[in-house]
Amino acid sequence: VSYGQSSRGALIVFEGGDRCGKTTQCRKLVERLRSQGVDAVMWRFPDRSTSIGQAINAYLVEQSHMDDAVAHLLFAANRMEKREEMLRLLSGRTTLVVDRYSYSGVAYTAAKGVPHLSMDYCRAVEVGLPAADLVIFMDMTAEATAARGGYGQERYEKVDFQQKVMKAFEALRDERWAVIDASGTIDDIHQKVAAVAEPVVQRALAGSALGRLWD
Ligand code: FDM
């Protein structure tokens, strides 16, 4: 496990509001990379398969109530429990394409506006995790995603809350982010995703240094 400069896989993260098409684009990117001979796997957070993930799932489907801080810490813990495996895969030259990551962790909690859960506090509990080499942000208004099928089934799928989440995501953007209009066709979006992702994968394989949150 190393943050130094040796050939490695890339950490590519998709972010955006609920129902913006992230999952579809993750799958298509993994398929494309594999067809090019790149070792790539898709992950998603929350990972609902672990015991922490099951507690998160109960919270998201509103089968349980949790203090906002506890929910935040569980989402972070759900990434921490995968940290070693992430680093192992990356150093073994596997590219990880991840459907949501720490950026969602910060944006969704900060959007709640709870005074003791500031943006800085939210970021602090993610320290220790690798930073994404590329964040592909699927840009779509909360109103447009709400019009899509299946919206409104889970805790955070409410237009006014999603608008706050979009603002919080904006505050997290840096030079590693690529903002892609998520309102196009699946194939158009995929071409744009490939254009930003492929060079990042090649740079990682050539030995670009892996960053840390929140350097
Ligand atoms: N979510 C996701 C958080 O609030 N914090 C996090 O750290 C992560 C990774 O959980 F509403 C929210 C975002 C979304 C929900 O939904 C997960 P999907 O459909 O599994 O992405």
PDB file of C-alpha atoms in Angstrom, residues 80-189:
ATOM      1  CA  MET A  80     -13.022   3.208   6.266  1.00  0.00           C
ATOM      2  CA  GLU A  81     -13.874  -0.480   6.509  1.00  0.00           C
ATOM      3  CA  LYS A  82     -13.029  -0.703   2.783  1.00  0.00           C
ATOM      4  CA  ARG A  83      -9.873   1.436   2.954  1.00  0.00           C
ATOM      5  CA  GLU A  84      -7.314  -1.347   3.041  1.00  0.00           C
ATOM      6  CA  GLU A  85      -8.984  -3.263   0.230  1.00  0.00           C
ATOM      7  CA  MET A  86      -9.179  -0.087  -1.868  1.00  0.00           C
ATOM      8  CA  LEU A  87      -5.487   0.595  -1.424  1.00  0.00           C
ATOM      9  CA  ARG A  88      -4.624  -3.030  -2.115  1.00  0.00           C
ATOM     10  CA  LEU A  89      -6.587  -3.045  -5.373  1.00  0.00           C
ATOM     11  CA  LEU A  90      -5.185   0.306  -6.505  1.00  0.00           C
ATOM     12  CA  SER A  91      -1.609  -0.765  -5.847  1.00  0.00           C
ATOM     13  CA  GLY A  92      -2.342  -3.982  -7.758  1.00  0.00           C
ATOM     14  CA  ARG A  93      -3.163  -1.793 -10.810  1.00  0.00           C
ATOM     15  CA  THR A  94      -6.940  -2.252 -10.599  1.00  0.00           C
ATOM     16  CA  THR A  95      -8.901   0.890 -11.458  1.00  0.00           C
ATOM     17  CA  LEU A  96     -11.826   1.515  -9.117  1.00  0.00           C
ATOM     18  CA  VAL A  97     -14.902   3.201 -10.541  1.00  0.00           C
ATOM     19  CA  VAL A  98     -16.939   4.225  -7.527  1.00  0.00           C
ATOM     20  CA  ASP A  99     -20.586   5.241  -7.417  1.00  0.00           C
ATOM     21  CA  ARG A 100     -20.470   7.941  -4.652  1.00  0.00           C
ATOM     22  CA  TYR A 101     -17.673   8.496  -2.136  1.00  0.00           C
ATOM     23  CA  SER A 102     -16.581  10.932   0.573  1.00  0.00           C
ATOM     24  CA  TYR A 103     -17.843  13.887  -1.471  1.00  0.00           C
ATOM     25  CA  SER A 104     -21.410  12.592  -1.049  1.00  0.00           C
ATOM     26  CA  GLY A 105     -20.603  11.969   2.596  1.00  0.00           C
ATOM     27  CA  VAL A 106     -19.757  15.631   3.112  1.00  0.00           C
ATOM     28  CA  ALA A 107     -22.385  17.136   0.795  1.00  0.00           C
ATOM     29  CA  TYR A 108     -25.398  15.238   2.146  1.00  0.00           C
ATOM     30  CA  THR A 109     -24.611  15.828   5.816  1.00  0.00           C
ATOM     31  CA  ALA A 110     -23.548  19.455   5.357  1.00  0.00           C
ATOM     32  CA  ALA A 111     -26.785  20.071   3.442  1.00  0.00           C
ATOM     33  CA  LYS A 112     -28.732  19.300   6.621  1.00  0.00           C
ATOM     34  CA  GLY A 113     -27.467  22.559   8.114  1.00  0.00           C
ATOM     35  CA  VAL A 114     -26.948  21.104  11.580  1.00  0.00           C
ATOM     36  CA  PRO A 115     -24.645  23.630  13.322  1.00  0.00           C
ATOM     37  CA  HIS A 116     -22.269  21.091  14.872  1.00  0.00           C
ATOM     38  CA  LEU A 117     -21.997  19.190  11.564  1.00  0.00           C
ATOM     39  CA  SER A 118     -20.122  21.863   9.626  1.00  0.00           C
ATOM     40  CA  MET A 119     -18.410  21.223   6.294  1.00  0.00           C
ATOM     41  CA  ASP A 120     -15.054  21.135   8.132  1.00  0.00           C
ATOM     42  CA  TYR A 121     -16.298  18.575  10.634  1.00  0.00           C
ATOM     43  CA  CYS A 122     -17.764  16.459   7.845  1.00  0.00           C
ATOM     44  CA  ARG A 123     -14.478  16.508   5.939  1.00  0.00           C
ATOM     45  CA  ALA A 124     -12.400  15.695   9.015  1.00  0.00           C
ATOM     46  CA  VAL A 125     -13.803  12.203   9.480  1.00  0.00           C
ATOM     47  CA  GLU A 126     -12.807  11.231   5.911  1.00  0.00           C
ATOM     48  CA  VAL A 127      -9.105  11.860   6.552  1.00  0.00           C
ATOM     49  CA  GLY A 128      -7.066   8.723   5.912  1.00  0.00           C
ATOM     50  CA  LEU A 129      -8.854   7.777   2.732  1.00  0.00           C
ATOM     51  CA  PRO A 130      -7.321   8.156  -0.731  1.00  0.00           C
ATOM     52  CA  ALA A 131      -8.529  11.134  -2.760  1.00  0.00           C
ATOM     53  CA  ALA A 132     -10.177  10.489  -6.087  1.00  0.00           C
ATOM     54  CA  ASP A 133      -7.956  11.036  -9.116  1.00  0.00           C
ATOM     55  CA  LEU A 134     -11.067  12.253 -10.884  1.00  0.00           C
ATOM     56  CA  VAL A 135     -14.538  13.177  -9.684  1.00  0.00           C
ATOM     57  CA  ILE A 136     -17.078  13.020 -12.472  1.00  0.00           C
ATOM     58  CA  PHE A 137     -19.930  15.202 -11.341  1.00  0.00           C
ATOM     59  CA  MET A 138     -23.191  14.460 -13.139  1.00  0.00           C
ATOM     60  CA  ASP A 139     -24.820  17.836 -13.301  1.00  0.00           C
ATOM     61  CA  MET A 140     -28.603  18.013 -13.274  1.00  0.00           C
ATOM     62  CA  THR A 141     -31.093  20.174 -11.435  1.00  0.00           C
ATOM     63  CA  ALA A 142     -32.995  18.709  -8.514  1.00  0.00           C
ATOM     64  CA  GLU A 143     -36.256  19.359 -10.383  1.00  0.00           C
ATOM     65  CA  ALA A 144     -35.119  17.405 -13.447  1.00  0.00           C
ATOM     66  CA  THR A 145     -33.999  14.367 -11.447  1.00  0.00           C
ATOM     67  CA  ALA A 146     -37.233  14.418  -9.463  1.00  0.00           C
ATOM     68  CA  ALA A 147     -39.113  13.902 -12.724  1.00  0.00           C
ATOM     69  CA  ARG A 148     -37.308  10.564 -13.224  1.00  0.00           C
ATOM     70  CA  GLY A 149     -38.793   7.202 -12.291  1.00  0.00           C
ATOM     71  CA  GLY A 150     -38.339   5.792  -8.823  1.00  0.00           C
ATOM     72  CA  TYR A 151     -37.617   9.171  -7.239  1.00  0.00           C
ATOM     73  CA  GLY A 152     -38.875   9.800  -3.733  1.00  0.00           C
ATOM     74  CA  GLN A 153     -38.482   6.290  -2.371  1.00  0.00           C
ATOM     75  CA  GLU A 154     -35.601   7.023  -0.017  1.00  0.00           C
ATOM     76  CA  ARG A 155     -34.911   9.467   2.801  1.00  0.00           C
ATOM     77  CA  TYR A 156     -33.041  12.154   0.860  1.00  0.00           C
ATOM     78  CA  GLU A 157     -35.077  12.160  -2.356  1.00  0.00           C
ATOM     79  CA  LYS A 158     -36.825  15.470  -1.813  1.00  0.00           C
ATOM     80  CA  VAL A 159     -36.391  18.431  -4.144  1.00  0.00           C
ATOM     81  CA  ASP A 160     -35.671  21.108  -1.520  1.00  0.00           C
ATOM     82  CA  PHE A 161     -33.070  18.932   0.183  1.00  0.00           C
ATOM     83  CA  GLN A 162     -31.445  17.945  -3.131  1.00  0.00           C
ATOM     84  CA  GLN A 163     -31.056  21.651  -3.960  1.00  0.00           C
ATOM     85  CA  LYS A 164     -29.051  22.119  -0.764  1.00  0.00           C
ATOM     86  CA  VAL A 165     -26.976  19.049  -1.619  1.00  0.00           C
ATOM     87  CA  MET A 166     -26.155  20.581  -5.036  1.00  0.00           C
ATOM     88  CA  LYS A 167     -24.913  23.761  -3.303  1.00  0.00           C
ATOM     89  CA  ALA A 168     -22.760  21.706  -0.945  1.00  0.00           C
ATOM     90  CA  PHE A 169     -21.250  19.761  -3.884  1.00  0.00           C
ATOM     91  CA  GLU A 170     -20.398  23.105  -5.519  1.00  0.00           C
ATOM     92  CA  ALA A 171     -18.378  24.118  -2.483  1.00  0.00           C
ATOM     93  CA  LEU A 172     -16.314  20.913  -2.764  1.00  0.00           C
ATOM     94  CA  ARG A 173     -15.306  21.278  -6.424  1.00  0.00           C
ATOM     95  CA  ASP A 174     -11.626  21.525  -7.251  1.00  0.00           C
ATOM     96  CA  GLU A 175      -9.362  20.941 -10.247  1.00  0.00           C
ATOM     97  CA  ARG A 176      -9.892  17.188 -10.104  1.00  0.00           C
ATOM     98  CA  TRP A 177     -13.576  17.541 -10.873  1.00  0.00           C
ATOM     99  CA  ALA A 178     -15.128  17.218 -14.310  1.00  0.00           C
ATOM    100  CA  VAL A 179     -18.680  18.521 -14.477  1.00  0.00           C
ATOM    101  CA  ILE A 180     -20.747  16.717 -17.093  1.00  0.00           C
ATOM    102  CA  ASP A 181     -24.249  17.676 -18.159  1.00  0.00           C
ATOM    103  CA  ALA A 182     -26.344  14.668 -17.103  1.00  0.00           C
ATOM    104  CA  SER A 183     -29.356  15.589 -19.220  1.00  0.00           C
ATOM    105  CA  GLY A 184     -27.997  14.158 -22.519  1.00  0.00           C
ATOM    106  CA  THR A 185     -28.403  10.644 -23.887  1.00  0.00           C
ATOM    107  CA  ILE A 186     -26.665   7.739 -22.158  1.00  0.00           C
ATOM    108  CA  ASP A 187     -24.239   7.380 -25.063  1.00  0.00           C
ATOM    109  CA  ASP A 188     -23.412  11.086 -25.339  1.00  0.00           C
ATOM    110  CA  ILE A 189     -22.675  11.230 -21.632  1.00  0.00           C
TER     111      ILE A 189
END
